[in-house]
Coordinates of C-alpha atoms in Angstrom, one line a residue:
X24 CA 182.0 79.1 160.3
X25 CA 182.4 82.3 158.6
X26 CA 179.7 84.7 158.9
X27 CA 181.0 86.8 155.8
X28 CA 177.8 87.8 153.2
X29 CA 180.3 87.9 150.5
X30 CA 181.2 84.1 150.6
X31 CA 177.3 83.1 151.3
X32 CA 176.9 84.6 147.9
X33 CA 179.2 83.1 146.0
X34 CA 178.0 79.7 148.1
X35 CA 174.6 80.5 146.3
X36 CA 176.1 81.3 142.8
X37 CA 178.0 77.8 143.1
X38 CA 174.8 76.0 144.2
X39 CA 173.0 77.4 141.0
X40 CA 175.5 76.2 138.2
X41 CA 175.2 72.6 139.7
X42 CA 171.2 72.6 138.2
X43 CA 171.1 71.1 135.0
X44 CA 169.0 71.6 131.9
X45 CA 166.9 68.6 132.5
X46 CA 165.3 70.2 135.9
X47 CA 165.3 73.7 134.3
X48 CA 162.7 72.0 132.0
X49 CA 160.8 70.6 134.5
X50 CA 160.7 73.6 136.3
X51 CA 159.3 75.1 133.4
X52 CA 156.7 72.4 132.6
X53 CA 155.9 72.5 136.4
X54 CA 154.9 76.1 136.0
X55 CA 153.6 76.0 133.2
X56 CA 151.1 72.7 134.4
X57 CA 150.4 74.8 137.2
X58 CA 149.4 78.0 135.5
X59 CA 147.1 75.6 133.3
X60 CA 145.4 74.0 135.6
X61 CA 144.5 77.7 137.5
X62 CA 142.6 78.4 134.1
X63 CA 140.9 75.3 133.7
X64 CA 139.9 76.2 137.5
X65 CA 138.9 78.9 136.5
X66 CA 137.3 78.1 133.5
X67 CA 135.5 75.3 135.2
X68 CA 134.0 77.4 138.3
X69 CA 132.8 79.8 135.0
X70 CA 131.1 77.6 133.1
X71 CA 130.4 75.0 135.8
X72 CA 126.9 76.8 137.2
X73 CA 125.2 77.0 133.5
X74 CA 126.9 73.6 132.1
X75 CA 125.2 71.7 134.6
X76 CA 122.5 73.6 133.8
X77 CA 122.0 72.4 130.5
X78 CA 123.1 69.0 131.6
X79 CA 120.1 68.5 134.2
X80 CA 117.7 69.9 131.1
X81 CA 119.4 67.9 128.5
X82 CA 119.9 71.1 126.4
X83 CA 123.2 69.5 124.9
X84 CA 125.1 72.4 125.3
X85 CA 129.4 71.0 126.2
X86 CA 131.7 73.2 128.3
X87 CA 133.7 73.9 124.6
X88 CA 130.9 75.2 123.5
X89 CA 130.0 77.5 126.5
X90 CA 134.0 78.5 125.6
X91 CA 133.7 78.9 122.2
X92 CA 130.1 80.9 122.6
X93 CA 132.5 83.3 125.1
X94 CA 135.3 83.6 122.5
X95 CA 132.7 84.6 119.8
X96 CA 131.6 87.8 122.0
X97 CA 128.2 85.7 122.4
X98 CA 125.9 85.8 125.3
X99 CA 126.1 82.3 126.3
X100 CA 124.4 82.3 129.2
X101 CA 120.9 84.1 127.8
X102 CA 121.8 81.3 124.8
X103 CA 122.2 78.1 127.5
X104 CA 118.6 79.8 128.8
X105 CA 116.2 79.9 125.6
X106 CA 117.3 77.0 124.2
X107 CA 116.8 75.1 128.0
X108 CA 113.1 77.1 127.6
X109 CA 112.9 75.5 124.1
X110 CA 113.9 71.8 124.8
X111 CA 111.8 72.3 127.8
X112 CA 108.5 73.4 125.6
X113 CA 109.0 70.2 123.3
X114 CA 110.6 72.5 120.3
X115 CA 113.9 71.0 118.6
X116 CA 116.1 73.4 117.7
X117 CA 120.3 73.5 117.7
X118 CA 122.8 75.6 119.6
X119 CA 123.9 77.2 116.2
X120 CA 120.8 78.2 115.0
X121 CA 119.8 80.5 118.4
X122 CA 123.8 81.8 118.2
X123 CA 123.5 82.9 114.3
X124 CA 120.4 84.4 115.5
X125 CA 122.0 86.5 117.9
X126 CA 125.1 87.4 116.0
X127 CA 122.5 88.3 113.3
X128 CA 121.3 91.1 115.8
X129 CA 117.8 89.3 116.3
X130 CA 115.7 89.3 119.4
X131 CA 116.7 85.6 120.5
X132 CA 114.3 85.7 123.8
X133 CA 111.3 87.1 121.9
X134 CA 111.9 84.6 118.7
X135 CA 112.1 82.1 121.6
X136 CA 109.1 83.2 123.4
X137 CA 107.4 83.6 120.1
X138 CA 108.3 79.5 118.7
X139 CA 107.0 78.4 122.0
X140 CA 103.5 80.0 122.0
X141 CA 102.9 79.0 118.5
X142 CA 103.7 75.2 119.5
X143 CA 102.2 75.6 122.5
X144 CA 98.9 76.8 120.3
X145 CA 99.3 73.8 118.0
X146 CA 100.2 76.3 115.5
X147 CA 103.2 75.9 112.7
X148 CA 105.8 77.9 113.1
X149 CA 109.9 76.7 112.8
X150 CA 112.4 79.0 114.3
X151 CA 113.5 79.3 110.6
X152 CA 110.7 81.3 109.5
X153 CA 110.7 83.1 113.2
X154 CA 113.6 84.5 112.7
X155 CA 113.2 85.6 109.2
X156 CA 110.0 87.3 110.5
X157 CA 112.2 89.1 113.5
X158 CA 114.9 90.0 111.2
X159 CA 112.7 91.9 108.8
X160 CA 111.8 93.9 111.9
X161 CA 107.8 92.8 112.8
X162 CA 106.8 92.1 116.6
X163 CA 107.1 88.1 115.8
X164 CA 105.5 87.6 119.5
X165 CA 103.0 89.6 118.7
X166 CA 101.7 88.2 115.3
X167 CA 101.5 84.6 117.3
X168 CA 99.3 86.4 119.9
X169 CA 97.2 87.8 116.7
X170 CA 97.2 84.6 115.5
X171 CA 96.1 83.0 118.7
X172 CA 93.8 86.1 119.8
X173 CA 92.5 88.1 117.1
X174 CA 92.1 91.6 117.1
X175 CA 90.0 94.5 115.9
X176 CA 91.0 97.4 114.0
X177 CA 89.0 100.2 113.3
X178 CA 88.2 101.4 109.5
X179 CA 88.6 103.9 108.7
X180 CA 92.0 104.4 110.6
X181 CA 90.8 107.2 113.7
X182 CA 94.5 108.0 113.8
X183 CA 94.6 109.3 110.2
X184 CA 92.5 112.3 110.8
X185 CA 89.2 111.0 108.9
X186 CA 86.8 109.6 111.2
X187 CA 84.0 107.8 108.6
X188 CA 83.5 106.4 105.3
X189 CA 81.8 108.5 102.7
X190 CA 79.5 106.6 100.8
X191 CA 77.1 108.1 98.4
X192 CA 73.7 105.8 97.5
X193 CA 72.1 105.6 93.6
X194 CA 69.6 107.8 94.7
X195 CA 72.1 110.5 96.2
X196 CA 71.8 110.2 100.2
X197 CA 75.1 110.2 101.5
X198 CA 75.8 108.0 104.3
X199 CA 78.6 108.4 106.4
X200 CA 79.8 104.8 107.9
X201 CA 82.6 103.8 110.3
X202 CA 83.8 99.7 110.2
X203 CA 85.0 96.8 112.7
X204 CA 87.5 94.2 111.3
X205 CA 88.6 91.2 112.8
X206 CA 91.7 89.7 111.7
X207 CA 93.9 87.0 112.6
X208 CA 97.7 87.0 111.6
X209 CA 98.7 84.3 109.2
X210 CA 102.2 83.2 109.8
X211 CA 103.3 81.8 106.5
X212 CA 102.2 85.3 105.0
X213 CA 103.9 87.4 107.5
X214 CA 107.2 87.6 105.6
X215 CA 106.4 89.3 102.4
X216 CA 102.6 90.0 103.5
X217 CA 101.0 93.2 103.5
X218 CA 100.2 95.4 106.6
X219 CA 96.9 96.5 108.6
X220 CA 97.1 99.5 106.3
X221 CA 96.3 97.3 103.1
X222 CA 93.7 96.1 105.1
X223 CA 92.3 98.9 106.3
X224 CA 91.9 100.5 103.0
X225 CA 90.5 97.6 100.9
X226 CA 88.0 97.5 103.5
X227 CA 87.3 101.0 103.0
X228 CA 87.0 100.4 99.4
X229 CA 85.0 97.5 99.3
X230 CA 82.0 99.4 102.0
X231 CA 82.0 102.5 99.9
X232 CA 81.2 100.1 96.7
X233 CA 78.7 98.1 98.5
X234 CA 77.2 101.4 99.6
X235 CA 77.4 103.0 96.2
X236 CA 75.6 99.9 94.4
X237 CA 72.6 100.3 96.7
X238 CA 69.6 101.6 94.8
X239 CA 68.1 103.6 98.2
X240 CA 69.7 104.8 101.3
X241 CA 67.0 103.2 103.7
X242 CA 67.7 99.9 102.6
X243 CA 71.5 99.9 104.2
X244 CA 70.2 101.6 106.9
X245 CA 67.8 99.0 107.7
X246 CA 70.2 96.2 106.9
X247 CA 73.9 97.2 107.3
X248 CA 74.6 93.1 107.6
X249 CA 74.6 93.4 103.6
X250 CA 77.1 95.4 103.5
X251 CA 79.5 93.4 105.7
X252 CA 78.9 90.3 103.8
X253 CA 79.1 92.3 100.6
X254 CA 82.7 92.8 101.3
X255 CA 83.5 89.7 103.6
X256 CA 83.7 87.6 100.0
X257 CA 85.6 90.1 98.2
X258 CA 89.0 88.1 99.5
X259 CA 90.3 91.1 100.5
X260 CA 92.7 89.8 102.8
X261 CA 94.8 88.2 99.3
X262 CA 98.4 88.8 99.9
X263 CA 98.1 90.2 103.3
X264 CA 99.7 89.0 106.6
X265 CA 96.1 88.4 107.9
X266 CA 93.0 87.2 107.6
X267 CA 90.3 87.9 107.9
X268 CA 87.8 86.8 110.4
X269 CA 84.7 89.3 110.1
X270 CA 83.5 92.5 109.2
X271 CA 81.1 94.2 111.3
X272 CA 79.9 98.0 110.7
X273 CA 79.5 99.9 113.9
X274 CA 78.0 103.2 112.8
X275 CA 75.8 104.6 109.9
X276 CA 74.1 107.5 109.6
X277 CA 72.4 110.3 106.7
X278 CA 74.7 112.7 105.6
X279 CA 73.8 115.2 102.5
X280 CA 71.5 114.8 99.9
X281 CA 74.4 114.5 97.8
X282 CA 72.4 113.8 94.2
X283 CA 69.9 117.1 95.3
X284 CA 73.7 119.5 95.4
X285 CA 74.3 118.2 92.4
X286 CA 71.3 119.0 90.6
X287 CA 71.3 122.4 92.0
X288 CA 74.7 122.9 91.1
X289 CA 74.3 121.8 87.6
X290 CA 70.8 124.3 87.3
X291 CA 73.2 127.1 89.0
X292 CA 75.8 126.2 85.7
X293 CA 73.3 125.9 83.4
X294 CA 71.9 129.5 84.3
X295 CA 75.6 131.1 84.4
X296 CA 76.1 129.3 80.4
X297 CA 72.7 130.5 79.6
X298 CA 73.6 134.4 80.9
X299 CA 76.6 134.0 79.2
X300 CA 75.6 133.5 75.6
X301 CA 72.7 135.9 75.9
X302 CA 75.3 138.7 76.6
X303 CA 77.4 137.5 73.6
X304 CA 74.4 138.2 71.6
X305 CA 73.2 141.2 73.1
X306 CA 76.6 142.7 72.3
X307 CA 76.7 141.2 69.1
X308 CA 73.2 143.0 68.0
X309 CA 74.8 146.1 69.7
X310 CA 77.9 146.0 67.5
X311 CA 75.7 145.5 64.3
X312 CA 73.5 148.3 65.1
X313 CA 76.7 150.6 65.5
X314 CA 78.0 149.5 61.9
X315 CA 74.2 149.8 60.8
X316 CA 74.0 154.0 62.5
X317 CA 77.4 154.2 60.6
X318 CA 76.6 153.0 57.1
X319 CA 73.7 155.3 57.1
X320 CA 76.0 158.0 57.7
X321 CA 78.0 156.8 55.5
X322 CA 75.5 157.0 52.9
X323 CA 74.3 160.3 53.5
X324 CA 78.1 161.5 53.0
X325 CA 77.7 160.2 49.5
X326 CA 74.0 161.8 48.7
X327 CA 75.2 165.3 50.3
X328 CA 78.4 164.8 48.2
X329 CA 76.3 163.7 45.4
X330 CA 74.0 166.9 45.7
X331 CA 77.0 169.1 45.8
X332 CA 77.9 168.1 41.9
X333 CA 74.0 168.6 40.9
X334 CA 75.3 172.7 40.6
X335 CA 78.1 172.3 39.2
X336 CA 76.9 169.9 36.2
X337 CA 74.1 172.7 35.8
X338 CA 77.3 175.5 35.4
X339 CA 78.9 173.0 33.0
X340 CA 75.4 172.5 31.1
X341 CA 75.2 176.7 30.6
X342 CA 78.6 176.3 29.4
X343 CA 78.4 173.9 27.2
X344 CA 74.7 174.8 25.8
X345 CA 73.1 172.0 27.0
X346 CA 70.9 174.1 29.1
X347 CA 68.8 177.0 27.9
X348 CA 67.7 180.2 30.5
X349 CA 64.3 178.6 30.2
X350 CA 64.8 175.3 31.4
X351 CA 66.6 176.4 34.0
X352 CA 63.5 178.1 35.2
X353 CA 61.4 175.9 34.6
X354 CA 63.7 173.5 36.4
X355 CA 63.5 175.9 39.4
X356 CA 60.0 176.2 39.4
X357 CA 59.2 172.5 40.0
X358 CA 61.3 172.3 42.8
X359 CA 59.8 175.3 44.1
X360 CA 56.4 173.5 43.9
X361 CA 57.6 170.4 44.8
X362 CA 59.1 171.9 48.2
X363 CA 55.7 173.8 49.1
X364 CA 54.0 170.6 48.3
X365 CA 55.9 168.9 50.7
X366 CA 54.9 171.8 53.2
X367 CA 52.2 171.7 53.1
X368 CA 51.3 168.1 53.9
X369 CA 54.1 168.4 57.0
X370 CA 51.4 170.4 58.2
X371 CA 48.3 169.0 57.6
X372 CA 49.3 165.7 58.4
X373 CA 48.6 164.6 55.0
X374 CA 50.3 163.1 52.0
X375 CA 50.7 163.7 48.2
X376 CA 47.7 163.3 47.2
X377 CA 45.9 165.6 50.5
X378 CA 43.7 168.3 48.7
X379 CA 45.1 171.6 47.7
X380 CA 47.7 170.0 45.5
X381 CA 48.2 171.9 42.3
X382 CA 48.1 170.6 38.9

């Protein structure tokens, strides 16, 4: 035999052409079977563990849909895992609903947790409205634990700067008061339901009434139960995401006498008014005086100006004959008389009629 590499090749090459297209088929299909059945191996030593999980727990959950879960970039196995804790806790719910929850972005183990306290509780709750309440981004685990365990909050809020109530009383004592509330979460209200701070400020409102409306101080003081119950039927909790439970006020005491400021404020006004419009007429009798001291002046300009034609209407008089040499004397003596007249009782303190007056 010949040992020659060149005719064991083309031996090989001849050995080849005799396979026919039937077997190269089946070889394919045999490889192809082959690489099948590695996936389905694989597949099945992937989603064996968790499927037989859910079998043993009768969560219902198939190995297509442990596949399709994968595919749709879900987290199957935390899925298989609630709804095995739901089944479990007595709560029907479907595989769909906890995976449109997740590809929603929810909290699916918290919404979980959340369903199966509230049944456990004997309280209502469907994974319906759960989710809504996850989704619109409250602590749904911790409204059920509200709603199981209620829980004070303090009014006013200490975190808010302002650590009591101002309250002023009908006869002016300020009291300064600092509230307890109970509330319990109310699960159909939490969607759409106000928050604590609603809460907390109606409560605020409602004391501050309650502490207004009291005639005297000392009777809140002695009885700050009235109050609470004043405000517990005010149904303050309407359109809230609670209820609540009781009102209880945990410190009162005296502030200022708030009606006594006021008064004193008010005298301190009434003075500055009164100040004020007795200098608007103290300058207004000071102006008048000044126009008074100058219409006297004014006046003697005209007498002094009136004087100074008295010697000139004598020159016109001469002039015109009016008025003789005579009469002028005479007119001179008179005055003459009249001014020692007129001296004469500036000195003596007397008047016209003092003796020594001539005839």
């Amino acid at each position: 035999m010949s040992s020659n590499p060149l005719l064991l090749f083309a031996a090989d090459d001849k050995s080849t052409e005799k396979l026919s297209n039937p077997q190269i088929i089946m070889l394919i299909v045999a490889i192809g079977l082959l690489l099948f059945f590695v996936i389905c191996l694989f597949i099945f030593f992937s989603f064996i563990r968790i499927w037989i999980q859910a079998l043993l727990t009768k969560a219902d959950i198939g190995i297509g849909s442990l596949i399709a879960m994968k595919l749709r970039n879900v987290d199957y196995a935390m899925i298989v895992r609630q709804k095995i804790a739901l089944v479990q806790a007595g709560v029907r719910i479907t595989t769909p609903e906890l995976e449109s929850h997740f590809l929603a972005r929810g909290n699916v183990p918290k919404t979980a947790t959340a369903v199966i306290a509230a049944h456990k509780a004997g309280l209502d709750l469907p994974w319906r409205t759960a989710a809504a309440i996850d989704l619109a981004g409250r602590d749904v685990l911790e409204a059920v634990r509200t709603s199981v365990n209620p829980k004070v909050i303090d009014c006013p809020d200490p975190a808010k700067g302002k650590q009591f109530l101002d309250a002023v009383c009908r006869n002016g004592i300020q009291l300064l008061a600092k509230a307890r509330v109970t509330v319990r979460t109310k699960l159909e209200r939490l969607v759409g339901g106000a928050t604590e701070e609603t809460i907390i400020a109606r409560v605020g409102e409602g004391i501050v009434k309650a502490i207004g409306s009291a005639h005297d101080h000392k009777e809140v003081l002695a009885n700050p139960g009235m109050i609470s119950q004043t405000v517990l039927h005010n149904a303050l909790d309407a359109q809230t995401a609670f209820e609540i439970v009781s009102i209880d006020i945990a410190h009162i005491e005296v502030g200022e006498n708030i009606g006594a400021k006021l008064q004193a404020d008010q005298a301190a006004a009434d003075l500055r008014v009164a100040q004020a419009e007795a200098e608007k007429r103290r300058a207004a009798a000071v102006a008048r005086e000044q126009e008074m001291r100058a219409l006297v002046e004014e006046n003697r300009a005209k007498v002094v100006e009136a004087e100074a034609q008295v010697p000139q209407a004598i020159s016109e008089a001469f002039q015109k004959g009016h008025l003789g040499v005579m009469d002028f004397y005479n007119m001179k003596n008179v005055q003459s008389d009249t001014m020692m007249r007129n001296n004469i009782a500036s000195m003596t303190g007397g008047s016209e009629n003092a003796p020594g007056r001539g005839s």
